[in-house]
Coordinates of C-alpha atoms in Angstrom, one line a residue:
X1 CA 114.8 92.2 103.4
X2 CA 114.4 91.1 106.9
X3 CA 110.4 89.5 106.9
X4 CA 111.0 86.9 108.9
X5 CA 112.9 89.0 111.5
X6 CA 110.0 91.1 112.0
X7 CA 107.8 90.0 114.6
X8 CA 103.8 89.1 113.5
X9 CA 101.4 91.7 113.2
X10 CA 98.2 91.1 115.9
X11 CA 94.9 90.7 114.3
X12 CA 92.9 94.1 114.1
X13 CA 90.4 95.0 116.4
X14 CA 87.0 96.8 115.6
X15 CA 84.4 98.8 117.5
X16 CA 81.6 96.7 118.8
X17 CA 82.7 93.1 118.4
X18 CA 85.3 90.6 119.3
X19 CA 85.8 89.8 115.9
X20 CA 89.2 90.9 114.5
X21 CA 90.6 91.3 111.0
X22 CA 93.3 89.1 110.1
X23 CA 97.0 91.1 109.8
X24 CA 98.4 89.2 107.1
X25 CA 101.2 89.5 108.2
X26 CA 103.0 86.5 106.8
X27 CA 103.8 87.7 103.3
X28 CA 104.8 91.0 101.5
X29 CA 101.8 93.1 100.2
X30 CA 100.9 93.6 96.9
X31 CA 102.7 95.0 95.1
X32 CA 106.8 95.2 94.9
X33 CA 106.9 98.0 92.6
X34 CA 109.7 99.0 90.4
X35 CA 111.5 101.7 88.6
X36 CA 114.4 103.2 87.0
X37 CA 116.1 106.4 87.6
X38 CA 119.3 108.4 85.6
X39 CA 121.4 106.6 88.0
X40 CA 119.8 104.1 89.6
X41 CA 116.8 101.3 90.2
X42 CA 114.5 101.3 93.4
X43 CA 112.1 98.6 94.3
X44 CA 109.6 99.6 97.6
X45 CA 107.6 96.8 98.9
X46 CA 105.8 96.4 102.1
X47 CA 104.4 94.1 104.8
X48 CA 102.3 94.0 108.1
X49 CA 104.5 93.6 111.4
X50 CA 103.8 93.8 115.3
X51 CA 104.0 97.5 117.0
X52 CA 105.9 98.3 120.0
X53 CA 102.3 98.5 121.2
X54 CA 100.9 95.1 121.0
X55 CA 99.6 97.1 117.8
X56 CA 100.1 96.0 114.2
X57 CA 102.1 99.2 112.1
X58 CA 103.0 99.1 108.1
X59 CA 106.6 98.2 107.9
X60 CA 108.3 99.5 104.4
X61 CA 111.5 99.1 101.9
X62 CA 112.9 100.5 99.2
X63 CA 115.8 98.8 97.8
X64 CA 118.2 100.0 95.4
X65 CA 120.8 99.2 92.3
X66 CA 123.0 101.6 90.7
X67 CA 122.9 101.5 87.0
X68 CA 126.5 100.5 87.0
X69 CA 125.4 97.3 88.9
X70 CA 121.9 96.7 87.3
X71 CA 119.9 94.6 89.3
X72 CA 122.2 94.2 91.9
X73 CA 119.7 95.0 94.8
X74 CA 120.6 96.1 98.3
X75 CA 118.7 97.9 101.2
X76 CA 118.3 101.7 100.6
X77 CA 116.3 102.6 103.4
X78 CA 113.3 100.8 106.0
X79 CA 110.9 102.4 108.2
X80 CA 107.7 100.9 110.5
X81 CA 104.3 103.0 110.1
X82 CA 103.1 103.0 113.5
X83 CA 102.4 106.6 114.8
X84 CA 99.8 105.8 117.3
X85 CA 97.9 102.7 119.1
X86 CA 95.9 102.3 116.1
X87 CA 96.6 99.0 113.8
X88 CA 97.4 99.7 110.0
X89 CA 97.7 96.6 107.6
X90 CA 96.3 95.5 104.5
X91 CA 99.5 97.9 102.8
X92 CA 100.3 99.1 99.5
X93 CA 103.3 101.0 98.5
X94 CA 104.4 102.8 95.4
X95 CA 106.7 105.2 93.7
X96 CA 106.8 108.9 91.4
X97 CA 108.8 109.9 88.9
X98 CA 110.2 112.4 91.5
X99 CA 111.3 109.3 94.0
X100 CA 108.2 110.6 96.7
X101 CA 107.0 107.4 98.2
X102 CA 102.9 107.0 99.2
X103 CA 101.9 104.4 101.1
X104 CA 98.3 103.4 101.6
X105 CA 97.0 100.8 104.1
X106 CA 93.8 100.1 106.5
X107 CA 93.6 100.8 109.8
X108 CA 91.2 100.0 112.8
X109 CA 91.6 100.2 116.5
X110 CA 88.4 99.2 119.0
X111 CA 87.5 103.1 119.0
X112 CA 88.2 103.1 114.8
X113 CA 86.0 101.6 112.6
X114 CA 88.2 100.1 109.9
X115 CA 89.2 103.0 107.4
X116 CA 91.0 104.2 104.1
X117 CA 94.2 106.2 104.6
X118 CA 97.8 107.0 103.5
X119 CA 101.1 108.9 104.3
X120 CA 104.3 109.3 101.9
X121 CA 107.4 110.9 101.8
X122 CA 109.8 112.9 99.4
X123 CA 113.4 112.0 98.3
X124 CA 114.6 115.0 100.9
X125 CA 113.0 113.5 104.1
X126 CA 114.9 111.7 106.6
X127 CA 116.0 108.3 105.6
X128 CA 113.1 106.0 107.2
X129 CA 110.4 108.0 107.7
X130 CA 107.4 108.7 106.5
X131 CA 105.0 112.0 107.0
X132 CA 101.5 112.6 108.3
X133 CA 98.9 110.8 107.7
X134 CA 95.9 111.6 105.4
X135 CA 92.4 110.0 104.9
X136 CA 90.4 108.9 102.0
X137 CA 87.3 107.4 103.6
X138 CA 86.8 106.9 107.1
X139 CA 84.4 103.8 108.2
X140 CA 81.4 103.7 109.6
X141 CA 81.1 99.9 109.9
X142 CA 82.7 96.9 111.4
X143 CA 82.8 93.2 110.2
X144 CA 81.6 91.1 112.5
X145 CA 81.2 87.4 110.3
X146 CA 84.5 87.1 108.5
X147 CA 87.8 87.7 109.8
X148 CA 89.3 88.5 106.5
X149 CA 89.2 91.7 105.2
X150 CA 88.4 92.0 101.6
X151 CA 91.7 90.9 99.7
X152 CA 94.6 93.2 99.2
X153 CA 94.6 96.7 98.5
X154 CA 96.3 98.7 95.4
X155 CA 98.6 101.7 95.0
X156 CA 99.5 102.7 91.6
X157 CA 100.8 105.7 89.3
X158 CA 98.9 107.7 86.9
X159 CA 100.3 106.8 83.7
X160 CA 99.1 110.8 81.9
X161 CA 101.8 112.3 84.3
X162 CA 103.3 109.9 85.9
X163 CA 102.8 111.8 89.4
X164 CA 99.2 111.2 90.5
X165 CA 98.7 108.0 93.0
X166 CA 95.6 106.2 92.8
X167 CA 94.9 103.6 95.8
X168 CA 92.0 101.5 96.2
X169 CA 90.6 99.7 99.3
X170 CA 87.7 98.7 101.6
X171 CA 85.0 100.1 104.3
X172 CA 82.2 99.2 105.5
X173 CA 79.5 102.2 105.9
X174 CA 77.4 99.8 108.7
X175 CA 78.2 97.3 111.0
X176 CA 77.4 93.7 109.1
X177 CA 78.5 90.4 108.8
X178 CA 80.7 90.8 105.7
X179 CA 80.3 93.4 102.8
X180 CA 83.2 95.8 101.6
X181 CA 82.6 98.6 100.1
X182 CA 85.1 100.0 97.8
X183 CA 86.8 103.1 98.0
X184 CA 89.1 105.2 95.3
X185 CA 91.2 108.0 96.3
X186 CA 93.9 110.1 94.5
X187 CA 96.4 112.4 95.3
X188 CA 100.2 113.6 94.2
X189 CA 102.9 115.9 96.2
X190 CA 103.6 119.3 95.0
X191 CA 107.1 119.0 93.6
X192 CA 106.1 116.3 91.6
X193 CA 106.3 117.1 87.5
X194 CA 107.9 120.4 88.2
X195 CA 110.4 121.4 85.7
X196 CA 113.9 120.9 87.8
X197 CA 116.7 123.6 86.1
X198 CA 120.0 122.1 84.9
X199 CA 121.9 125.4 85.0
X200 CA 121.7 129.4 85.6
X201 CA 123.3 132.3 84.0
X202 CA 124.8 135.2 85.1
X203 CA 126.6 138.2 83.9
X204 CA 128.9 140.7 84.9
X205 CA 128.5 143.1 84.5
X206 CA 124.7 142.8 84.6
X207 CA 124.1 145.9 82.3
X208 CA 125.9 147.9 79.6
X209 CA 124.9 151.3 78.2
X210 CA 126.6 152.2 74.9
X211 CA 125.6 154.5 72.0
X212 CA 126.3 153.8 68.2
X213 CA 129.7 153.0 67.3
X214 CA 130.8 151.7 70.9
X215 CA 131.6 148.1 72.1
X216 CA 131.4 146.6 75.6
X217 CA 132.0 143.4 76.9
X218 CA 130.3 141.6 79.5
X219 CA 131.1 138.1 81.0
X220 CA 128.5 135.5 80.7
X221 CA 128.4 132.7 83.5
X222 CA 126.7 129.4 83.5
X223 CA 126.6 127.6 86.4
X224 CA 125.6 123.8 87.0
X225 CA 122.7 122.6 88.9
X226 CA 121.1 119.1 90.4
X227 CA 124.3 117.6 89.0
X228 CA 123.7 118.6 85.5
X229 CA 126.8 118.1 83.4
X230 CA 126.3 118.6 79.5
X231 CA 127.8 121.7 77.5
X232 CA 125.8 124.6 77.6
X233 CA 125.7 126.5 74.1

């Protein structure tokens, strides 16, 4: 999926010391999630690359198979998370049942104390984008003894409705050497687990007014929707 075309992601700077937070750069980002749809499979992974900035920006992939080629994976769509001069690493990428996409990630700057936040998108946005960004905890604290920071971070589905994302990653509340604190967030989009309808009726005529011992006849209509194709009875 193009890793090794991607240029290296600079090491993070913080507020208040020289000391920077290693990129990681060099591999993809736990984890490469998975999933199956009606009519096709989607894998979304990420990894850390350099910014048109000098910056480092969360680049992302979802790669798809149609169910009549099972696991026959190609590149769906790509995007780089980079909206300002700010540098985001330390990703983590996952998938609804509704096909929205959240990614969650770190990001510092020498103005930003390293922080927890997130984007995401829905199956209607443009190919390769992502929306605004949201926050979970911002930090009050940088590292200034270790340059790597904490281990990786986690996005994951609620398994009770398979629409709530849970991600999990570091701050620091003070300046000091090394000593993460953990943070836990949760979110979901709107449409998500909304009831999606396969078809609607209609009539004409719409209304008939008969007394005892009449008849009438009105035409009933049903009319497919989001692809929906079974007999209606």
């Amino acid at each position: 999926i193009g890793v090794a075309g991607c240029s290296r992601a600079s090491a993070s700077p913080q507020p208040g010391t020289t000391q920077a937070l290693d990129a990681l750069s060099d591999r993809l980002m736990y984890r490469l999630a998975f999933r199956m749809f009606a009519d096709h499979e989607s894998i979304v992974v990420n990894h850390s690359v350099r910014g048109a900035s000098g910056n480092s920006g969360v680049r992302w992939y979802e790669l798809r198979s149609p169910v009549s080629t099972a696991g026959t994976f190609s590149l769906y769509q790509q995007g780089t998370f980079a909206p300002d001069s700010d540098y985001r690493w330390m990703g983590s990428v996952a998938m609804d049942q509704a096909g929205d996409i959240a990614l969650g990630y770190s990001v510092s700057s020498s103005t930003t104390y390293p922080s927890v936040r997130y984007t995401g998108r829905t199956p209607g946005d443009a190919l390769g984008t992502m929306g605004s960004e949201a926050s979970i905890k911002e930090g009050s604290g940088s590292q200034t003894g270790y340059s790597r920071w904490g281990d990786y971070s986690s996005m994951r589905i609620d398994p009770g409705d398979d629409c709530t994302f849970w991600f999990v990653n570091e701050y620091l509340p003070v300046t000091s050497s090394f000593g993460w604190y953990t943070r836990i967030g949760s979110f979901k989009f709107n449409g998500c687990g909304t009831t999606t309808p396969d078809f609607s009726m209609s009539a004409n005529a719409p209304s008939l007014t008969l007394t005892a011992g009449q008849s009438g006849n009105s035409a009933v209509t049903a009319t497919s929707l989001n692809g929906f194709s079974n007999a209606v009875c």
